[in-house]
PDB file of C-alpha atoms in Angstrom:
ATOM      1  CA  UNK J   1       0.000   0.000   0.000  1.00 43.00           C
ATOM      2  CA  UNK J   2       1.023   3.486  -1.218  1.00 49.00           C
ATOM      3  CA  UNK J   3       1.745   5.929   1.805  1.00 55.00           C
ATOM      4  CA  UNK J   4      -0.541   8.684   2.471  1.00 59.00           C
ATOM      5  CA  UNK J   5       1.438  11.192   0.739  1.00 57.00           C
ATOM      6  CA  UNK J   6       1.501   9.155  -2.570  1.00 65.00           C
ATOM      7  CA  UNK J   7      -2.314   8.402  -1.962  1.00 69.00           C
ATOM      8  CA  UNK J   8      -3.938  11.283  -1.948  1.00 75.00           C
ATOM      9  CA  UNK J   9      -1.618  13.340  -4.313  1.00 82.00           C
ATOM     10  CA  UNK J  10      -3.549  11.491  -7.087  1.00 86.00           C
ATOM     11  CA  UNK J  11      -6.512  10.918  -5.551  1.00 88.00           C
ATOM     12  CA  UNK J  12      -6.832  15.053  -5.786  1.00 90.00           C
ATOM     13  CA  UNK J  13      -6.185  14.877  -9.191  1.00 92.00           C
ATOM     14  CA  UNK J  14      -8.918  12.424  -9.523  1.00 94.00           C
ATOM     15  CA  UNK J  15     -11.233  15.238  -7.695  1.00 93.00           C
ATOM     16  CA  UNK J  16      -9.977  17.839  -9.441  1.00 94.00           C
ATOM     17  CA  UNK J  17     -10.523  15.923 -13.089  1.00 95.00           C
ATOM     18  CA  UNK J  18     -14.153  15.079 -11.871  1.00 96.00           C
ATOM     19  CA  UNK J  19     -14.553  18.626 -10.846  1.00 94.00           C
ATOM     20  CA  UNK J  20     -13.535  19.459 -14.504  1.00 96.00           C
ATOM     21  CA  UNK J  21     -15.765  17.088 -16.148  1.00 96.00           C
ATOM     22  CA  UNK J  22     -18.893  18.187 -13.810  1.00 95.00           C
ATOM     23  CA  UNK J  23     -18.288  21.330 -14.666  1.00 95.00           C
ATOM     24  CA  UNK J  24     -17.969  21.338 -18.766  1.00 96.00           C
ATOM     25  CA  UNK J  25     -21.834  19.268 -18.577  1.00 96.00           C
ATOM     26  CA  UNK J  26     -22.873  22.066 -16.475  1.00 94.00           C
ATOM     27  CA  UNK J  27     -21.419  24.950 -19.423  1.00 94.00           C
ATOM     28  CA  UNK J  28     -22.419  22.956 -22.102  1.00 95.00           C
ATOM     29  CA  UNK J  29     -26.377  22.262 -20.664  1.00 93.00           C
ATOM     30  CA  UNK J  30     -26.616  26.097 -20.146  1.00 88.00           C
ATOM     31  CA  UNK J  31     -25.250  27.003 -23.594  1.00 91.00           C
ATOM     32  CA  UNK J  32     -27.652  24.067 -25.274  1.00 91.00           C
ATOM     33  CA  UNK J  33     -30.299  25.588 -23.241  1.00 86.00           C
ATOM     34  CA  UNK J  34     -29.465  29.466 -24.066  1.00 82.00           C
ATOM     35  CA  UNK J  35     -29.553  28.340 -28.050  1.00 86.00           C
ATOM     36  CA  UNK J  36     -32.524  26.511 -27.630  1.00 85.00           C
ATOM     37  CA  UNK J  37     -34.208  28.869 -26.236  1.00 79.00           C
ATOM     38  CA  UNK J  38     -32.800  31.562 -28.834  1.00 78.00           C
ATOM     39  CA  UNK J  39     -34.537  29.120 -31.920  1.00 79.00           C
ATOM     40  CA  UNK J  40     -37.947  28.803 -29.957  1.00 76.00           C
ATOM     41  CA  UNK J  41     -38.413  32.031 -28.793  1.00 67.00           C
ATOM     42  CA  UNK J  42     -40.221  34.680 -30.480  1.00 63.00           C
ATOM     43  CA  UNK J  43     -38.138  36.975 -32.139  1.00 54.00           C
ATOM     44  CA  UNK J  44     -39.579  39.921 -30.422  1.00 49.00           C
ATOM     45  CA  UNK J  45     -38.600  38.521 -27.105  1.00 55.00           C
ATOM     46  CA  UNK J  46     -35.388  38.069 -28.424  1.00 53.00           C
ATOM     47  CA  UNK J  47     -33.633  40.543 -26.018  1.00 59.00           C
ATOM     48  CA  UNK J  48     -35.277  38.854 -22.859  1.00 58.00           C
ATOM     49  CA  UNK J  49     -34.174  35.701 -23.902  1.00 54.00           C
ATOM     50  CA  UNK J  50     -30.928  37.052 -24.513  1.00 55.00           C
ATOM     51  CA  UNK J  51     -31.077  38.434 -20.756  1.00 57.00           C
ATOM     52  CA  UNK J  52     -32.172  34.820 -19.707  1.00 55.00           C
ATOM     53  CA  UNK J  53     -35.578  36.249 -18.432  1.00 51.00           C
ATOM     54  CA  UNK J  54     -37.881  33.489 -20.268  1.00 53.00           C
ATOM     55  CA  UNK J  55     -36.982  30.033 -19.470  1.00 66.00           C
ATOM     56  CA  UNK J  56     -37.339  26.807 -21.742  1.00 72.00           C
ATOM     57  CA  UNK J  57     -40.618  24.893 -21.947  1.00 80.00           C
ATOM     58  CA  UNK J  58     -40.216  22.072 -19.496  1.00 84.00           C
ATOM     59  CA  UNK J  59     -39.807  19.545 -22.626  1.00 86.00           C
ATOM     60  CA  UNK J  60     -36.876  21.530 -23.787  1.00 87.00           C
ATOM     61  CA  UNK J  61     -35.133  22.067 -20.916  1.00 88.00           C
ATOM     62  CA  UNK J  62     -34.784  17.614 -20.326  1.00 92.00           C
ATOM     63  CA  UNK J  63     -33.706  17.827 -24.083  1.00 92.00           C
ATOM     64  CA  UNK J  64     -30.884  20.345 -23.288  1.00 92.00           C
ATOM     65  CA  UNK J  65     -29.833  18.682 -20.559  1.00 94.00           C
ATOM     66  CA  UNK J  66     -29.855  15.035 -22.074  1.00 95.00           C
ATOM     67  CA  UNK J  67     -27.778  16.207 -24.844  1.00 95.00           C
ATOM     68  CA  UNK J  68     -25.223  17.713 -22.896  1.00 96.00           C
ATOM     69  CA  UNK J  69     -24.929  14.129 -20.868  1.00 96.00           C
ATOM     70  CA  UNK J  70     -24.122  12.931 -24.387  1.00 96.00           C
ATOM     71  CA  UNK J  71     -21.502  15.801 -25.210  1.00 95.00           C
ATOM     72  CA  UNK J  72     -19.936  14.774 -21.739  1.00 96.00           C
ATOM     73  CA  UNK J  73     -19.537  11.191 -21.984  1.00 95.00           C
ATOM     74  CA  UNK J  74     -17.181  11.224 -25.011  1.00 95.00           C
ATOM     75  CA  UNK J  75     -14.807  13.690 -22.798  1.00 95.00           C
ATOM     76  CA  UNK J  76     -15.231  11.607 -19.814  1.00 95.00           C
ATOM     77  CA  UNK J  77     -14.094   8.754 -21.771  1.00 93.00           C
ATOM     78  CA  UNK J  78     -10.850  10.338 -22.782  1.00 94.00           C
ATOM     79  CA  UNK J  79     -10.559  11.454 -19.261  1.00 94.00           C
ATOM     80  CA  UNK J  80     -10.513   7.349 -18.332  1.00 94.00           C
ATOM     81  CA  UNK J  81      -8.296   6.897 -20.535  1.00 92.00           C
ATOM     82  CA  UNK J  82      -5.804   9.156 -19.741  1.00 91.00           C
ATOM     83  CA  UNK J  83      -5.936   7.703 -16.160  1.00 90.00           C
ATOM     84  CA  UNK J  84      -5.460   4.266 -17.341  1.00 90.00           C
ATOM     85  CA  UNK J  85      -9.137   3.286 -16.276  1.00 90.00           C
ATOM     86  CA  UNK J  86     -11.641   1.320 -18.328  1.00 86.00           C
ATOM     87  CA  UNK J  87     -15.033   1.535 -18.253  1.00 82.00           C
ATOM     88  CA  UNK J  88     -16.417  -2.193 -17.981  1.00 88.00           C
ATOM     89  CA  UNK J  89     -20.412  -2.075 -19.157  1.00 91.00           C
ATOM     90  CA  UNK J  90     -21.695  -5.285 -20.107  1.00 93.00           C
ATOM     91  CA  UNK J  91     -25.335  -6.796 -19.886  1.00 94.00           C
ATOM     92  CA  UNK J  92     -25.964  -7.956 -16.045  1.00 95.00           C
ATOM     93  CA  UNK J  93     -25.882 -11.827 -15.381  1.00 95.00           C
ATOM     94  CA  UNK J  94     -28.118 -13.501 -12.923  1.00 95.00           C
ATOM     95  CA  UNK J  95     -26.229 -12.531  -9.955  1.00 96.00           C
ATOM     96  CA  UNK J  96     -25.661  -9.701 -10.375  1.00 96.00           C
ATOM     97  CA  UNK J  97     -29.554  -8.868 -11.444  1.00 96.00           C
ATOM     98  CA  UNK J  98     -29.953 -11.091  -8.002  1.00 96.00           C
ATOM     99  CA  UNK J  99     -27.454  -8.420  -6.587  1.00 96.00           C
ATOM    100  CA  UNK J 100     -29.388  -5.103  -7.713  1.00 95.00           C
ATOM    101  CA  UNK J 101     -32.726  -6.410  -6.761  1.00 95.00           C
ATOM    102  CA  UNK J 102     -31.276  -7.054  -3.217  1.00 95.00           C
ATOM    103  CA  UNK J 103     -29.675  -3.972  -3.106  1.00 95.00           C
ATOM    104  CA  UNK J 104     -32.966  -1.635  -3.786  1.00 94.00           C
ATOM    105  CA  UNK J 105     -34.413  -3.914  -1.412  1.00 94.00           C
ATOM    106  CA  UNK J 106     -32.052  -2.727   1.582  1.00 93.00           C
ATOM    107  CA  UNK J 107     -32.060   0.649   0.297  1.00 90.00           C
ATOM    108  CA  UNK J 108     -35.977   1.078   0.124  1.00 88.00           C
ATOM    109  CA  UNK J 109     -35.635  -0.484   3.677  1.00 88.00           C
ATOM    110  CA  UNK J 110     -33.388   2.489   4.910  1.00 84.00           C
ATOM    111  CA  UNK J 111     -35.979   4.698   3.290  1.00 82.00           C
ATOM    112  CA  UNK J 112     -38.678   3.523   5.039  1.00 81.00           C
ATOM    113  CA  UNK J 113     -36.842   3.916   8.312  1.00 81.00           C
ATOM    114  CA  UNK J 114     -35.244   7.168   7.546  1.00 76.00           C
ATOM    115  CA  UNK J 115     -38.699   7.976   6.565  1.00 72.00           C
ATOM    116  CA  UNK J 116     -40.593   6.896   9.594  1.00 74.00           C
ATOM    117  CA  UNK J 117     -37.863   8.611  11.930  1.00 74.00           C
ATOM    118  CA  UNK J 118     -38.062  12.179   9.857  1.00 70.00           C
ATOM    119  CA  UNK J 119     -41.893  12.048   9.755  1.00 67.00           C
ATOM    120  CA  UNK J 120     -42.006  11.258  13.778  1.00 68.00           C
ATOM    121  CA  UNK J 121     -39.445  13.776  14.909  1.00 68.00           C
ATOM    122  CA  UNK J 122     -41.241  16.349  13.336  1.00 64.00           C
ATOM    123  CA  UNK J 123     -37.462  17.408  11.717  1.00 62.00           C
ATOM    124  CA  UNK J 124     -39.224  18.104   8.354  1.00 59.00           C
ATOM    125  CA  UNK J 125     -41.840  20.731   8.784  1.00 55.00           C
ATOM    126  CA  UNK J 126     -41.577  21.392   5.133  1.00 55.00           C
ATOM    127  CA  UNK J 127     -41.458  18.271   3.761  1.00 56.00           C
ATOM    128  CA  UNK J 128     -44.800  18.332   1.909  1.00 63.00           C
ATOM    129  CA  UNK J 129     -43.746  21.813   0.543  1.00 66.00           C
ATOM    130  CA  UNK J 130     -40.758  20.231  -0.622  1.00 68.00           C
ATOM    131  CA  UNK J 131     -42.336  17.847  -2.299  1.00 71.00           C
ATOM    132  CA  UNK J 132     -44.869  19.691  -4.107  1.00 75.00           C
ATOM    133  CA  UNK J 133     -42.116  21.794  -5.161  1.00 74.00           C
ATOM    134  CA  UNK J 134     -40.237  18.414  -6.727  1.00 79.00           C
ATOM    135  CA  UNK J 135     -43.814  17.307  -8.349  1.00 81.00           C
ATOM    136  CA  UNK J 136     -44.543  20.850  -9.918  1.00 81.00           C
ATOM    137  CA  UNK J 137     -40.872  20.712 -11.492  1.00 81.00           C
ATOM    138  CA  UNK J 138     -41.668  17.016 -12.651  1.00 86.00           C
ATOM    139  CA  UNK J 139     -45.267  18.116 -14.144  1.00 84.00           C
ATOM    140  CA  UNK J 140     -43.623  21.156 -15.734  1.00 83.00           C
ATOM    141  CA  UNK J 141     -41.311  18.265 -17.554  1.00 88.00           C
ATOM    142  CA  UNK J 142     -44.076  16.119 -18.442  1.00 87.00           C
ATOM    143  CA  UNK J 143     -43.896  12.075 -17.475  1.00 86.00           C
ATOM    144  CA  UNK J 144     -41.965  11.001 -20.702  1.00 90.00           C
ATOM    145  CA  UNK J 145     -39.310  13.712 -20.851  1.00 92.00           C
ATOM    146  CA  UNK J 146     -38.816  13.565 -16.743  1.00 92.00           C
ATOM    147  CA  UNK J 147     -38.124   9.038 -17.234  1.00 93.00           C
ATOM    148  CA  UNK J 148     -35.864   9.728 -19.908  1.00 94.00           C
ATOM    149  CA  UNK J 149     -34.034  12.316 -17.636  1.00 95.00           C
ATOM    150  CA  UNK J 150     -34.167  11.080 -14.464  1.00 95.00           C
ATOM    151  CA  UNK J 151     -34.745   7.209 -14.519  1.00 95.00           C
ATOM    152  CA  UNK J 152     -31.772   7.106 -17.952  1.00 96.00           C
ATOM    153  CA  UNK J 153     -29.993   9.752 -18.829  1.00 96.00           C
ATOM    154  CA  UNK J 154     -28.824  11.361 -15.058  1.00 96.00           C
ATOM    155  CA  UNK J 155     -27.807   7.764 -13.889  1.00 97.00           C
ATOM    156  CA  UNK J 156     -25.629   6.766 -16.679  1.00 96.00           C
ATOM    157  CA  UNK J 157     -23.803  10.324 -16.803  1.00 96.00           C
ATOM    158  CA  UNK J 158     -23.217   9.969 -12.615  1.00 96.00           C
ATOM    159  CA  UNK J 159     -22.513   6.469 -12.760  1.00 97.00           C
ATOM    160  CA  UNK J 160     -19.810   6.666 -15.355  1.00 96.00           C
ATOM    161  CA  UNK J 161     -18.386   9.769 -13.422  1.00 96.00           C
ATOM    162  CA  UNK J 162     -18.405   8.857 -10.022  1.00 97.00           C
ATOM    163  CA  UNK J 163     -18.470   5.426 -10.155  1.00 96.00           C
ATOM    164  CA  UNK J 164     -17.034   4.654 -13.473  1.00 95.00           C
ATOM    165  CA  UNK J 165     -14.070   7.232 -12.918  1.00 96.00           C
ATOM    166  CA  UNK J 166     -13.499   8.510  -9.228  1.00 96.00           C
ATOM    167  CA  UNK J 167     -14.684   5.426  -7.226  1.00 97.00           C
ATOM    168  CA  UNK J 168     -12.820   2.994  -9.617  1.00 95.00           C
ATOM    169  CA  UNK J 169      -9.624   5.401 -10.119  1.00 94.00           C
ATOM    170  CA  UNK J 170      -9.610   6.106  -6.225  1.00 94.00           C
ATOM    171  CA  UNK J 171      -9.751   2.199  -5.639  1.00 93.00           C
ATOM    172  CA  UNK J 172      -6.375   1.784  -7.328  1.00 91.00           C
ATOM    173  CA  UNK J 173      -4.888   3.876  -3.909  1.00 89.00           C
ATOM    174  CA  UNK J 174      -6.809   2.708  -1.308  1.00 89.00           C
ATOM    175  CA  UNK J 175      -9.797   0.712   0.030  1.00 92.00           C
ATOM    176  CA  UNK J 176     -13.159   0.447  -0.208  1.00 96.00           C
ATOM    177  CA  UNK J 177     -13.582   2.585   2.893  1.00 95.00           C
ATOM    178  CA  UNK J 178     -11.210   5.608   1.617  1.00 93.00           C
ATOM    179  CA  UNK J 179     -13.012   5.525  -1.980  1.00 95.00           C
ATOM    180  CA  UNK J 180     -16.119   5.299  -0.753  1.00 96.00           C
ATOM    181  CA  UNK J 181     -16.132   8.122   1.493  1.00 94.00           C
ATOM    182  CA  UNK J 182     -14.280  10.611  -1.142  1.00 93.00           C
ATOM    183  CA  UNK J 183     -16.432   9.995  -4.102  1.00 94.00           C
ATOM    184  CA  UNK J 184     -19.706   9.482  -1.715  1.00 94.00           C
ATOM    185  CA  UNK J 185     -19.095  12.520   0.177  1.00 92.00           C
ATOM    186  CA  UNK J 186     -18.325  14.470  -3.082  1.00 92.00           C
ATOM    187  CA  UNK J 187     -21.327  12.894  -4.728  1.00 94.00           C
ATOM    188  CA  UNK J 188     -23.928  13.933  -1.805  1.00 92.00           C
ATOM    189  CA  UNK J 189     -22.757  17.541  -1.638  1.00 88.00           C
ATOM    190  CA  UNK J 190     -23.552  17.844  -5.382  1.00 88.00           C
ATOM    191  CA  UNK J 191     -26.870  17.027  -4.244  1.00 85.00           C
ATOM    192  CA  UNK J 192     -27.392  19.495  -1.623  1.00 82.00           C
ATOM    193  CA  UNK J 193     -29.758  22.579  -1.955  1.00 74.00           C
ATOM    194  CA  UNK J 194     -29.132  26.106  -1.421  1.00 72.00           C
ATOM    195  CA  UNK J 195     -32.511  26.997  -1.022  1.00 68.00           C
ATOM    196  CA  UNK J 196     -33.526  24.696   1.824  1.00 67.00           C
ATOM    197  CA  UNK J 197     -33.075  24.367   5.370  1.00 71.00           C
ATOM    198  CA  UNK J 198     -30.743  22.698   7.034  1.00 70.00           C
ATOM    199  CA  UNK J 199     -33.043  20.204   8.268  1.00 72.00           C
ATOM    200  CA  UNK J 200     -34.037  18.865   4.492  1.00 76.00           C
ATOM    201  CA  UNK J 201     -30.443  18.799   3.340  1.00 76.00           C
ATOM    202  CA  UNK J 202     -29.543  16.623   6.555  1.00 79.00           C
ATOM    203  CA  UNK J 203     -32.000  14.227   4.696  1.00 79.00           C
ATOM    204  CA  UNK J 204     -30.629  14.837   1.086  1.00 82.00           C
ATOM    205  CA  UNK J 205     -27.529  13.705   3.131  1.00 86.00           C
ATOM    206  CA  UNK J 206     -28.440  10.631   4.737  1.00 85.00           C
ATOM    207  CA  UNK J 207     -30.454   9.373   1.849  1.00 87.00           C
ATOM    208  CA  UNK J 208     -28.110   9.772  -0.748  1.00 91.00           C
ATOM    209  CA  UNK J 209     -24.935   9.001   1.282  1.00 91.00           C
ATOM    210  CA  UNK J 210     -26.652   5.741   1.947  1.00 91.00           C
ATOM    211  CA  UNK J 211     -27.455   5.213  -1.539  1.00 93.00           C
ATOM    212  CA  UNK J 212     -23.661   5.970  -2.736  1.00 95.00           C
ATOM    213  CA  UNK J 213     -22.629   3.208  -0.638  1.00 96.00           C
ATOM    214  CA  UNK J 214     -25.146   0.564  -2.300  1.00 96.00           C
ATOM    215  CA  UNK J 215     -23.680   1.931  -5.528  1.00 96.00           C
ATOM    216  CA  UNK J 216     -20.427   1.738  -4.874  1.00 97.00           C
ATOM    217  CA  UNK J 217     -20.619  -1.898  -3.158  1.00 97.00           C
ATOM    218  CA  UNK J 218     -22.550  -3.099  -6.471  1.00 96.00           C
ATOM    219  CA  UNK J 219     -20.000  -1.801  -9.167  1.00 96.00           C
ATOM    220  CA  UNK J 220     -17.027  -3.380  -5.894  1.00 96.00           C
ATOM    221  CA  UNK J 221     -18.620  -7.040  -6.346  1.00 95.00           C
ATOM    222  CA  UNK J 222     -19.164  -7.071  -9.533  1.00 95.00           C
ATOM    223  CA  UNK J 223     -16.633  -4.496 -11.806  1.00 94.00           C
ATOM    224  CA  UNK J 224     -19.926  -4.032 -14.014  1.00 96.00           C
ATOM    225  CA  UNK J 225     -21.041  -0.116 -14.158  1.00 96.00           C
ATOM    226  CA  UNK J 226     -24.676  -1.586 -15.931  1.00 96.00           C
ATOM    227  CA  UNK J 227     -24.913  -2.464 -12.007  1.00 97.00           C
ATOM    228  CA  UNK J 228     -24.535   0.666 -10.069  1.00 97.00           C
ATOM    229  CA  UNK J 229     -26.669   2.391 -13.476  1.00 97.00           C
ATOM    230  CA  UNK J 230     -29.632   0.311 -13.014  1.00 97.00           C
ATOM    231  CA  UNK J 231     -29.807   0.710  -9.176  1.00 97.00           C
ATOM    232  CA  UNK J 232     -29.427   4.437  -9.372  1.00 97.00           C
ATOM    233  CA  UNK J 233     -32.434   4.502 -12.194  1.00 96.00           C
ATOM    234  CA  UNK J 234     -34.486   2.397  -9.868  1.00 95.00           C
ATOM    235  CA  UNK J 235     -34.039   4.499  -7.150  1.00 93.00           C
ATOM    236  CA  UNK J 236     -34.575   7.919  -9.167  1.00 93.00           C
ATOM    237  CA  UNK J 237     -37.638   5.737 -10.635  1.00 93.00           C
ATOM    238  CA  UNK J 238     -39.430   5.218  -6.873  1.00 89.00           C
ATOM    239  CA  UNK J 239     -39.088   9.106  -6.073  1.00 86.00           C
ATOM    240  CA  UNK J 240     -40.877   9.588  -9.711  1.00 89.00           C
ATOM    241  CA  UNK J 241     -43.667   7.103  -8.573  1.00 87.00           C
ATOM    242  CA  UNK J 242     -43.834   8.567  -4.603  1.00 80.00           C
ATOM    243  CA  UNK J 243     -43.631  12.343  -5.954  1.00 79.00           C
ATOM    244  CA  UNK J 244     -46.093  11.451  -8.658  1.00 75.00           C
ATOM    245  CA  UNK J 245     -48.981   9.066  -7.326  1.00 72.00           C
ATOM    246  CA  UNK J 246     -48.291   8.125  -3.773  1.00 58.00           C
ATOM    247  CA  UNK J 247     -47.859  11.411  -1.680  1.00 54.00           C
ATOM    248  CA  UNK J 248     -50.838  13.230  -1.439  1.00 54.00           C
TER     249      UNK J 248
END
C-alpha cells in the first residue's frame, strides 16, 4: 500500500478531473439551453431571452440537458483513458440482477426507516412543501421527458463519473472505505440545496450518502457499471412514482 502522501496526491487529481468534467456538462447544458431557447423564442422577445428572463418549456429544458450528458460522456471517456481506467459495461448476469434487486431492497428499507424517523421527529416541517415543489418541477417536464431524464440519462452520466471514474480510479490507492467516502461525500454535496433548510439537506444527506454506498458496493462485487446504473435509475424511478402518485 502506497503511503498517504503518494495516496492522496492522485486521488486530488482524480477530484480535481471530476470537478472538470462536472463542470464542462454544467457549461455545455446552459449554452444548449441558451440556443434553444434563442430558436424557440419569439423573435420579439429576443432581447429577454438574450437576458435569460424566459426560461425553456419544461420539454426543452430535459432535451438540453440530455444532450449535454451525451456531449460529456465522449470527454469523460478520454478522461478514463488518460488515467489508465476502463469503463467495464456489459449486460448484467443472474447474480448480479440477483445483486441489484437485493440492493434496492435494503435501500428502500433504509428509506422507510429514515422515513418513519423524519416524519415522527417532526425534523421536516416542510417536507410536503418540498415535495410539491419536486412534483410541480416534474409536471412542468411532463412524465416522458422527466423518465428519460431522471430514470436514464442522469444515472448513466453519474454512474460513469463517479463510479465509473473517481470510485474505480480512487480504488487503485486505497480501500473500499477511503473511496467510498471521497467519491460518496463528493457525490452527496452535489446534491445538496441552497434553497432549503438545514433540516431537508440533513435528509438529502443521509439518503443519498446511503445510496452511494449501495452503488459503490454493487460496481465493488461485480466491476460491471450496468450495475450501479440500473440501481441508481431504480431508485430515481421510486421518487418519480412517490412524488407522482403516492404522496398526497
Amino acid at each position: 500500500m502506497d503511503s498517504n502522501g503518494s495516496r492522496f496526491k492522485p486521488a486530488s487529481l482524480l477530484v480535481l478531473l471530476t470537478v472538470a468534467v462536472f463542470l464542462v456538462y454544467s457549461f455545455a447544458a446552459g449554452i444548449i439551453a441558451f440556443i434553444l431557447a434563442i430558436f424557440t423564442q419569439p423573435v420579439a422577445d429576443l432581447t429577454e431571452t438574450l437576458a435569460g428572463d424566459i426560461s425553456l418549456p419544461g420539454y426543452l429544458e430535459v432535451g438540453a440537458t440530455v444532450l449535454a450528458i451525451a456531449a460529456t460522456l465522449p470527454l469523460l471517456k478520454v478522461v478514463c483513458r488518460s488515467q489508465r481506467l476502463r469503463l467495464d459495461f456489459r449486460w448484467p448476469d443472474r447474480r448480479e440482477w440477483l445483486l441489484t434487486a437485493k440492493y434496492f431492497l435494503v435501500h428502500f428499507g433504509v428509506l422507510l426507516a429514515t422515513g418513519l424517523a423524519v416524519y415522527y421527529s417532526g425534523l421536516l416541517e416542510s417536507g410536503e412543501e418540498q415535495i410539491m415543489r419536486q412534483r410541480d418541477l416534474f409536471e412542468g417536464w411532463g412524465l416522458g421527458p422527466t423518465l428519460l431524464l431522471v430514470v436514464v440519462a442522469v444515472p448513466i452520466l453519474e454512474e460513469f463519473l463517479f463510479r465509473g471514474f473517481l470510485f474505480a480510479g480512487l480504488r487503485r490507492y486505497g480501500g473500499f472505505w477511503f473511496s467510498f467516502l471521497i467519491s460518496g461525500l463528493f457525490f452527496t454535496l452535489l446534491h445538496f440545496s441552497f434553497s432549503a433548510s438545514w433540516q431537508e439537506n440533513l435528509v438529502i444527506f443521509t439518503v443519498i450518502l446511503g445510496l452511494t454506498y449501495f452503488l459503490s458496493r454493487s460496481l465493488e462485487k461485480t466491476s460491471n457499471l450496468a450495475v450501479p446504473i440500473i440501481l441508481h435509475g431504480l431508485h430515481n424511478l421510486r421518487v418519480i412514482i412517490l412524488t407522482f402518485w403516492l404522496v398526497e
